[in-house]
Amino acid sequence: MGAYILRRLLLIIPTLFGIMLLNFIIIQFAPGGPVEQIIQQLESAGTGATDRFTGAGDGVQAPATPGDSGESSSYRGSQGLEQELKDELTRQFGLDKPAHERFLLMLWNYARFDFGESFFRSVSVIDLIIEKMDVSISLGLWTTLIAYLVSIPLGIAKAVRDGTRFDAITSGIIVAAYAIPSFLFAVVLLVVFAGGSYLDWFPLRGLTSENWEEFSIFGKIVDYLWHIALPVSAMMISGFATLTLLTRNSFLDEIRKQYVMTARAKGLSERGVLYGHVFRNAMLIVIAGFPGTFLAAFCAGALIVETVFSLDGLGLLGFESVVNRDYPVVLGTLYIFGLMGLVVKLISDLMYVWIDPRIDFERREG
């Protein structure tokens, strides 16, 4: 197993290299870049653009770089943006270097976990990610945990009662839940329960109230759960349906195998057969997929839900960075989550072995 883990860890390097290279190439051909974004805002801002560019106002501000004097060319609204300003922006963003040099420099920095600064926020990429992390962890962790806690017992109950009215009714509910997009369910929850048109039971913004620090420990827990109830419900609906059907089908497949009939013939009770023999084999694929399910909800599953409920998490950060062409944030988050995804995939494989020692990936590779 040690040799298998080592090979998988070494395989992460070329895989991550390919991911970064492909996305870097795509970015080079994407229309509009950070320089064009600033130029467009300066031109639409008129004669007051100079103040905003130099940081006197609230507009877009070019990042400071080592050796930068802090001076910028003056803006002449009637003549358009000066070429010198374009060149200065290009130099500050590091876009004056050839693409291959920028790519190799990026890899060298990323290998040392140096992700640079955002083009437009004047803060490091890693600090931005840490700042948004609490929202995404809250949504991803609670969504995954609740989905498993509901789906596994329901899936087992459906497998045991296969073909009954209970199975038919719950299957109809599950199919309906799977067909509802998360963002549409989020809007419905907002309209009905968050002061949209009917009830005003739940808050609409943030993970906690503004006076959260003044609450007792119990009050803080209640306030936190009160804020995440609707977003987690919206994210959980489709995942819950998929996981329930996966659990049901996995148990049905195991129940119909020969060793179950043998255990029944020996006089074991149905409960003993189900939880003593079937459960471990049937739950292999369900439990081993937990890390991947959490990572999917954590990284990318919450974009629209975050937007609907005004939650400033990683999904919204990634979307805004792509729209604004904030390349350090786009590529930095891609590298971090790509690395996390590859490591989580290895952890999932190891969980298969931990749950069922009969699985030997090293022997299969041989």
Short mmCIF file of C-alpha atoms in Angstrom, two decimals:
data_model
loop_
_atom_site.label_atom_id
_atom_site.label_comp_id
_atom_site.label_asym_id
_atom_site.label_seq_id
_atom_site.Cartn_x
_atom_site.Cartn_y
_atom_site.Cartn_z
CA MET A 1 0.00 0.00 0.00
CA GLY A 2 2.90 2.35 0.71
CA ALA A 3 4.17 2.04 -2.87
CA TYR A 4 0.66 2.71 -4.21
CA ILE A 5 0.32 5.87 -2.09
CA LEU A 6 3.74 7.10 -3.22
CA ARG A 7 2.87 6.54 -6.90
CA ARG A 8 -0.41 8.40 -6.48
CA LEU A 9 1.32 11.32 -4.76
CA LEU A 10 3.91 11.53 -7.54
CA LEU A 11 1.13 11.39 -10.14
CA ILE A 12 -0.35 14.56 -8.62
CA ILE A 13 2.53 16.61 -10.04
CA PRO A 14 1.98 15.98 -13.79
CA THR A 15 -1.80 16.03 -13.33
CA LEU A 16 -1.72 19.41 -11.63
CA PHE A 17 0.73 20.68 -14.25
CA GLY A 18 -1.69 19.68 -17.02
CA ILE A 19 -4.63 21.35 -15.26
CA MET A 20 -2.74 24.62 -14.82
CA LEU A 21 -1.33 24.59 -18.36
CA LEU A 22 -4.72 24.02 -19.97
CA ASN A 23 -6.40 26.79 -17.97
CA PHE A 24 -3.49 29.18 -18.49
CA ILE A 25 -3.78 28.69 -22.26
CA ILE A 26 -7.54 29.26 -22.15
CA ILE A 27 -6.99 32.51 -20.24
CA GLN A 28 -4.57 33.76 -22.90
CA PHE A 29 -7.27 33.50 -25.55
CA ALA A 30 -10.11 34.87 -23.40
CA PRO A 31 -11.26 38.29 -24.69
CA GLY A 32 -10.66 41.21 -22.38
CA GLY A 33 -8.04 41.26 -19.68
CA PRO A 34 -7.38 43.21 -16.47
CA VAL A 35 -5.89 46.12 -18.42
CA GLU A 36 -8.97 46.32 -20.64
CA GLN A 37 -11.19 46.11 -17.55
CA ILE A 38 -9.51 49.15 -15.99
CA ILE A 39 -9.45 51.07 -19.27
CA GLN A 40 -13.15 50.52 -19.74
CA GLN A 41 -13.91 51.76 -16.24
CA LEU A 42 -11.63 54.78 -16.64
CA GLU A 43 -13.16 55.76 -19.96
CA SER A 44 -16.68 55.44 -18.59
CA ALA A 45 -15.71 57.41 -15.46
CA GLY A 46 -14.74 60.53 -17.41
CA THR A 47 -12.36 63.15 -16.09
CA GLY A 48 -12.50 61.90 -12.48
CA ALA A 49 -10.81 58.65 -13.41
CA THR A 50 -7.34 59.81 -12.48
CA ASP A 51 -8.26 60.23 -8.83
CA ARG A 52 -9.79 56.78 -8.69
CA PHE A 53 -6.86 55.16 -10.44
CA THR A 54 -4.40 56.68 -7.99
CA GLY A 55 -6.52 55.55 -5.04
CA ALA A 56 -8.15 58.86 -4.09
CA GLY A 57 -11.61 57.52 -4.73
CA ASP A 58 -13.50 54.24 -4.50
CA GLY A 59 -12.94 53.07 -8.07
CA VAL A 60 -10.61 50.45 -9.50
CA GLN A 61 -7.04 50.76 -8.38
CA ALA A 62 -4.02 49.20 -10.03
CA PRO A 63 -1.89 47.12 -7.66
CA ALA A 64 1.39 48.44 -6.41
CA THR A 65 4.46 46.44 -7.40
CA PRO A 66 8.03 46.45 -6.08
CA GLY A 67 9.86 49.42 -7.56
CA ASP A 68 6.67 51.24 -8.57
CA SER A 69 6.94 54.98 -8.04
CA GLY A 70 3.22 55.34 -7.44
CA GLU A 71 2.86 57.85 -10.30
CA SER A 72 0.44 57.39 -13.19
CA SER A 73 -0.19 59.22 -16.40
CA SER A 74 -2.90 61.84 -16.31
CA TYR A 75 -6.22 60.99 -17.92
CA ARG A 76 -7.51 63.21 -20.74
CA GLY A 77 -11.19 62.44 -21.25
CA SER A 78 -11.38 64.14 -24.64
CA GLN A 79 -8.34 62.33 -26.04
CA GLY A 80 -8.88 58.87 -24.58
CA LEU A 81 -6.55 56.93 -22.34
CA GLU A 82 -2.85 57.53 -22.96
CA GLN A 83 -0.79 54.65 -24.28
CA GLU A 84 1.65 55.19 -21.40
CA LEU A 85 -1.04 54.32 -18.91
CA LYS A 86 -1.80 51.12 -20.78
CA ASP A 87 1.89 50.22 -20.78
CA GLU A 88 2.17 51.01 -17.08
CA LEU A 89 -0.80 48.79 -16.25
CA THR A 90 0.59 46.00 -18.41
CA ARG A 91 3.93 46.24 -16.61
CA GLN A 92 2.36 46.30 -13.14
CA PHE A 93 0.25 43.24 -13.91
CA GLY A 94 3.33 41.44 -15.25
CA LEU A 95 1.68 40.97 -18.64
CA ASP A 96 4.64 42.50 -20.50
CA LYS A 97 6.56 39.20 -20.23
CA PRO A 98 6.14 36.37 -22.77
CA ALA A 99 3.43 33.83 -21.89
CA HIS A 100 5.84 30.95 -21.29
CA GLU A 101 7.91 33.03 -18.86
CA ARG A 102 4.80 34.02 -16.94
CA PHE A 103 3.64 30.41 -16.79
CA LEU A 104 6.96 29.08 -15.51
CA LEU A 105 7.22 31.90 -12.96
CA MET A 106 3.67 31.14 -11.82
CA LEU A 107 4.50 27.44 -11.33
CA TRP A 108 7.64 28.29 -9.37
CA ASN A 109 5.69 30.62 -7.08
CA TYR A 110 2.79 28.17 -6.67
CA ALA A 111 5.18 25.36 -5.78
CA ARG A 112 6.22 27.56 -2.82
CA PHE A 113 2.56 28.42 -2.13
CA ASP A 114 3.15 32.03 -3.12
CA PHE A 115 -0.04 33.02 -4.97
CA GLY A 116 0.61 36.73 -5.25
CA GLU A 117 -1.95 39.51 -4.82
CA SER A 118 -5.30 40.20 -6.39
CA PHE A 119 -5.15 42.70 -9.25
CA PHE A 120 -8.10 44.70 -7.95
CA ARG A 121 -8.35 44.13 -4.18
CA SER A 122 -4.79 44.90 -3.01
CA VAL A 123 -4.78 41.79 -0.81
CA SER A 124 -3.02 38.46 -1.16
CA VAL A 125 -4.88 35.59 -2.80
CA ILE A 126 -4.38 33.30 0.19
CA ASP A 127 -5.82 35.94 2.54
CA LEU A 128 -8.85 36.29 0.26
CA ILE A 129 -9.43 32.54 0.33
CA ILE A 130 -9.08 32.38 4.12
CA GLU A 131 -11.49 35.30 4.45
CA LYS A 132 -14.18 33.50 2.43
CA MET A 133 -13.44 30.05 3.84
CA ASP A 134 -15.83 30.12 6.79
CA VAL A 135 -18.88 30.54 4.53
CA SER A 136 -17.91 27.73 2.17
CA ILE A 137 -16.91 25.33 4.97
CA SER A 138 -20.20 25.98 6.77
CA LEU A 139 -22.28 25.34 3.66
CA GLY A 140 -20.25 22.37 2.42
CA LEU A 141 -19.90 20.59 5.75
CA TRP A 142 -23.50 20.95 6.91
CA THR A 143 -24.89 20.14 3.48
CA THR A 144 -22.86 16.93 3.30
CA LEU A 145 -23.51 15.82 6.88
CA ILE A 146 -27.26 16.39 6.76
CA ALA A 147 -27.54 14.75 3.36
CA TYR A 148 -25.79 11.63 4.68
CA LEU A 149 -27.78 11.56 7.93
CA VAL A 150 -31.06 11.70 6.01
CA SER A 151 -30.19 9.72 2.89
CA ILE A 152 -28.59 6.63 4.45
CA PRO A 153 -31.50 5.66 6.75
CA LEU A 154 -34.02 6.54 4.05
CA GLY A 155 -32.13 4.55 1.41
CA ILE A 156 -31.94 1.52 3.70
CA ALA A 157 -35.66 1.77 4.49
CA LYS A 158 -36.47 1.94 0.77
CA ALA A 159 -34.31 -1.11 0.03
CA VAL A 160 -35.92 -3.16 2.80
CA ARG A 161 -39.40 -2.10 1.64
CA ASP A 162 -38.68 -2.43 -2.05
CA GLY A 163 -41.89 -2.45 -4.11
CA THR A 164 -44.15 -1.28 -1.28
CA ARG A 165 -46.26 1.89 -1.15
CA PHE A 166 -43.60 3.52 1.05
CA ASP A 167 -41.00 2.90 -1.65
CA ALA A 168 -43.24 4.31 -4.38
CA ILE A 169 -44.19 7.46 -2.46
CA THR A 170 -40.65 8.28 -1.34
CA SER A 171 -39.34 7.60 -4.86
CA GLY A 172 -41.80 10.18 -6.20
CA ILE A 173 -40.63 12.72 -3.64
CA ILE A 174 -36.98 11.99 -4.42
CA VAL A 175 -37.46 12.33 -8.18
CA ALA A 176 -39.23 15.65 -7.64
CA ALA A 177 -36.43 16.86 -5.36
CA TYR A 178 -33.78 15.83 -7.88
CA ALA A 179 -35.60 17.71 -10.64
CA ILE A 180 -35.64 21.01 -8.70
CA PRO A 181 -32.49 23.10 -9.34
CA SER A 182 -30.80 24.37 -6.19
CA PHE A 183 -31.02 28.00 -7.27
CA LEU A 184 -34.78 27.73 -7.96
CA PHE A 185 -35.40 26.09 -4.58
CA ALA A 186 -33.26 28.81 -2.99
CA VAL A 187 -35.45 31.51 -4.54
CA VAL A 188 -38.61 29.74 -3.34
CA LEU A 189 -37.23 29.51 0.20
CA LEU A 190 -36.27 33.16 0.10
CA VAL A 191 -39.69 34.29 -1.14
CA VAL A 192 -41.63 32.13 1.33
CA PHE A 193 -39.52 32.19 4.50
CA ALA A 194 -37.08 35.14 4.30
CA GLY A 195 -39.43 38.10 4.01
CA GLY A 196 -39.99 37.88 0.28
CA SER A 197 -43.78 37.75 0.02
CA TYR A 198 -45.03 35.58 2.86
CA LEU A 199 -43.15 34.79 6.07
CA ASP A 200 -40.17 36.57 7.59
CA TRP A 201 -38.76 33.78 9.72
CA PHE A 202 -35.13 33.62 8.56
CA PRO A 203 -32.41 36.23 7.93
CA LEU A 204 -31.20 36.98 4.43
CA ARG A 205 -27.56 38.00 4.82
CA GLY A 206 -24.42 36.58 6.45
CA LEU A 207 -23.69 33.65 8.73
CA THR A 208 -24.39 35.51 11.98
CA SER A 209 -26.21 38.57 13.26
CA GLU A 210 -24.42 41.89 13.71
CA ASN A 211 -24.63 41.63 17.51
CA TRP A 212 -23.53 37.99 17.53
CA GLU A 213 -20.66 38.68 19.97
CA GLU A 214 -23.17 39.81 22.58
CA PHE A 215 -24.98 36.44 22.65
CA SER A 216 -24.35 33.58 25.05
CA ILE A 217 -22.74 30.40 23.73
CA PHE A 218 -26.13 28.80 23.25
CA GLY A 219 -27.43 31.97 21.62
CA LYS A 220 -24.49 32.03 19.21
CA ILE A 221 -25.14 28.44 18.15
CA VAL A 222 -28.85 29.11 17.60
CA ASP A 223 -28.12 32.31 15.67
CA TYR A 224 -25.59 30.52 13.44
CA LEU A 225 -27.96 27.64 12.68
CA TRP A 226 -30.77 30.14 12.07
CA HIS A 227 -28.69 31.88 9.40
CA ILE A 228 -27.53 28.74 7.55
CA ALA A 229 -30.86 26.87 7.61
CA LEU A 230 -32.19 28.11 4.25
CA PRO A 231 -28.88 28.04 2.27
CA VAL A 232 -28.08 24.50 3.46
CA SER A 233 -31.62 23.33 2.63
CA ALA A 234 -31.31 24.75 -0.88
CA MET A 235 -27.94 23.08 -1.47
CA MET A 236 -28.94 19.74 0.04
CA ILE A 237 -32.04 18.99 -2.04
CA SER A 238 -30.47 17.46 -5.16
CA GLY A 239 -27.56 15.81 -3.32
CA PHE A 240 -29.95 14.23 -0.86
CA ALA A 241 -31.95 12.67 -3.71
CA THR A 242 -28.89 11.27 -5.46
CA LEU A 243 -27.40 9.84 -2.28
CA THR A 244 -30.68 8.22 -1.22
CA LEU A 245 -31.04 6.39 -4.53
CA LEU A 246 -27.38 5.36 -4.43
CA THR A 247 -27.84 3.89 -0.94
CA ARG A 248 -31.06 2.10 -1.92
CA ASN A 249 -29.61 0.56 -5.07
CA SER A 250 -26.42 -0.47 -3.30
CA PHE A 251 -28.38 -2.28 -0.56
CA LEU A 252 -30.71 -3.93 -3.07
CA ASP A 253 -27.73 -5.22 -5.01
CA GLU A 254 -26.20 -6.75 -1.87
CA ILE A 255 -29.48 -8.16 -0.51
CA ARG A 256 -29.93 -10.24 -3.68
CA LYS A 257 -26.52 -11.92 -3.42
CA GLN A 258 -25.92 -15.53 -2.46
CA TYR A 259 -24.24 -14.89 0.90
CA VAL A 260 -27.40 -13.14 2.16
CA MET A 261 -29.55 -16.16 1.32
CA THR A 262 -26.98 -18.38 3.07
CA ALA A 263 -27.08 -16.19 6.20
CA ARG A 264 -30.87 -16.35 6.23
CA ALA A 265 -30.78 -20.13 5.81
CA LYS A 266 -28.58 -20.34 8.93
CA GLY A 267 -31.37 -18.75 10.91
CA LEU A 268 -30.09 -15.19 11.30
CA SER A 269 -32.73 -12.52 11.85
CA GLU A 270 -33.39 -9.97 9.11
CA ARG A 271 -31.81 -7.28 11.28
CA GLY A 272 -28.75 -9.44 11.86
CA VAL A 273 -28.42 -10.13 8.13
CA LEU A 274 -28.95 -6.49 7.21
CA TYR A 275 -26.55 -4.87 9.68
CA GLY A 276 -24.19 -7.76 10.28
CA HIS A 277 -23.50 -8.70 6.67
CA VAL A 278 -25.11 -6.39 4.12
CA PHE A 279 -24.39 -3.00 5.69
CA ARG A 280 -20.59 -3.03 5.39
CA ASN A 281 -20.57 -4.14 1.78
CA ALA A 282 -23.43 -1.90 0.69
CA MET A 283 -22.08 1.21 2.40
CA LEU A 284 -18.63 0.91 0.85
CA ILE A 285 -19.32 3.16 -2.12
CA VAL A 286 -21.50 5.55 -0.08
CA ILE A 287 -19.10 6.21 2.80
CA ALA A 288 -15.96 6.23 0.67
CA GLY A 289 -17.47 8.98 -1.45
CA PHE A 290 -17.88 11.33 1.54
CA PRO A 291 -14.66 13.33 0.99
CA GLY A 292 -15.45 13.93 -2.67
CA THR A 293 -19.04 14.91 -1.89
CA PHE A 294 -17.90 17.43 0.69
CA LEU A 295 -15.26 18.91 -1.61
CA ALA A 296 -17.79 19.31 -4.42
CA ALA A 297 -20.17 21.22 -2.13
CA PHE A 298 -17.29 23.16 -0.60
CA CYS A 299 -15.63 24.32 -3.83
CA ALA A 300 -18.25 24.86 -6.45
CA GLY A 301 -21.69 23.87 -5.32
CA ALA A 302 -22.69 27.13 -3.61
CA LEU A 303 -22.22 29.89 -6.21
CA ILE A 304 -25.87 30.68 -6.96
CA VAL A 305 -27.00 29.88 -3.42
CA GLU A 306 -24.37 32.30 -2.07
CA THR A 307 -25.64 34.95 -4.48
CA VAL A 308 -29.30 34.44 -3.56
CA PHE A 309 -28.68 34.58 0.19
CA SER A 310 -25.94 37.27 0.06
CA LEU A 311 -23.22 34.98 1.42
CA ASP A 312 -19.69 36.01 0.50
CA GLY A 313 -18.00 32.63 0.00
CA LEU A 314 -15.53 31.00 -2.35
CA GLY A 315 -18.11 30.32 -5.06
CA LEU A 316 -18.95 34.00 -5.38
CA LEU A 317 -15.27 34.94 -5.16
CA GLY A 318 -14.39 32.63 -8.06
CA PHE A 319 -17.22 33.92 -10.23
CA GLU A 320 -16.37 37.59 -9.63
CA SER A 321 -12.68 36.90 -10.29
CA VAL A 322 -13.45 35.32 -13.67
CA VAL A 323 -15.74 38.20 -14.65
CA ASN A 324 -13.17 40.82 -13.58
CA ARG A 325 -10.26 38.89 -15.13
CA ASP A 326 -8.49 38.81 -11.78
CA TYR A 327 -5.99 36.20 -12.96
CA PRO A 328 -4.04 35.69 -9.69
CA VAL A 329 -7.27 34.82 -7.85
CA VAL A 330 -8.59 32.63 -10.70
CA LEU A 331 -5.40 30.62 -11.13
CA GLY A 332 -4.51 30.59 -7.42
CA THR A 333 -7.87 29.16 -6.36
CA LEU A 334 -7.74 26.71 -9.27
CA TYR A 335 -4.33 25.44 -8.12
CA ILE A 336 -5.42 25.11 -4.47
CA PHE A 337 -8.68 23.32 -5.21
CA GLY A 338 -7.13 21.21 -7.95
CA LEU A 339 -4.53 20.03 -5.43
CA MET A 340 -7.23 19.45 -2.82
CA GLY A 341 -9.30 17.46 -5.31
CA LEU A 342 -6.42 15.15 -6.19
CA VAL A 343 -5.56 14.57 -2.54
CA VAL A 344 -9.21 13.93 -1.66
CA LYS A 345 -9.43 11.39 -4.48
CA LEU A 346 -6.51 9.52 -2.93
CA ILE A 347 -8.18 9.71 0.50
CA SER A 348 -11.38 8.28 -1.00
CA ASP A 349 -9.44 5.32 -2.40
CA LEU A 350 -7.78 4.75 0.96
CA MET A 351 -11.19 4.81 2.64
CA TYR A 352 -12.26 1.95 0.39
CA VAL A 353 -9.37 -0.10 1.77
CA TRP A 354 -10.09 0.98 5.34
CA ILE A 355 -13.76 -0.02 5.06
CA ASP A 356 -13.06 -3.26 3.20
CA PRO A 357 -9.48 -4.61 3.61
CA ARG A 358 -10.14 -7.14 0.83
CA ILE A 359 -9.64 -4.31 -1.70
CA ASP A 360 -6.01 -4.08 -2.77
CA PHE A 361 -5.29 -1.34 -5.29
CA GLU A 362 -1.59 -2.17 -5.39
CA ARG A 363 -2.26 -5.77 -6.47
CA ARG A 364 -4.74 -4.59 -9.12
CA GLU A 365 -2.16 -2.20 -10.57
CA GLY A 366 0.36 -4.99 -10.70
#
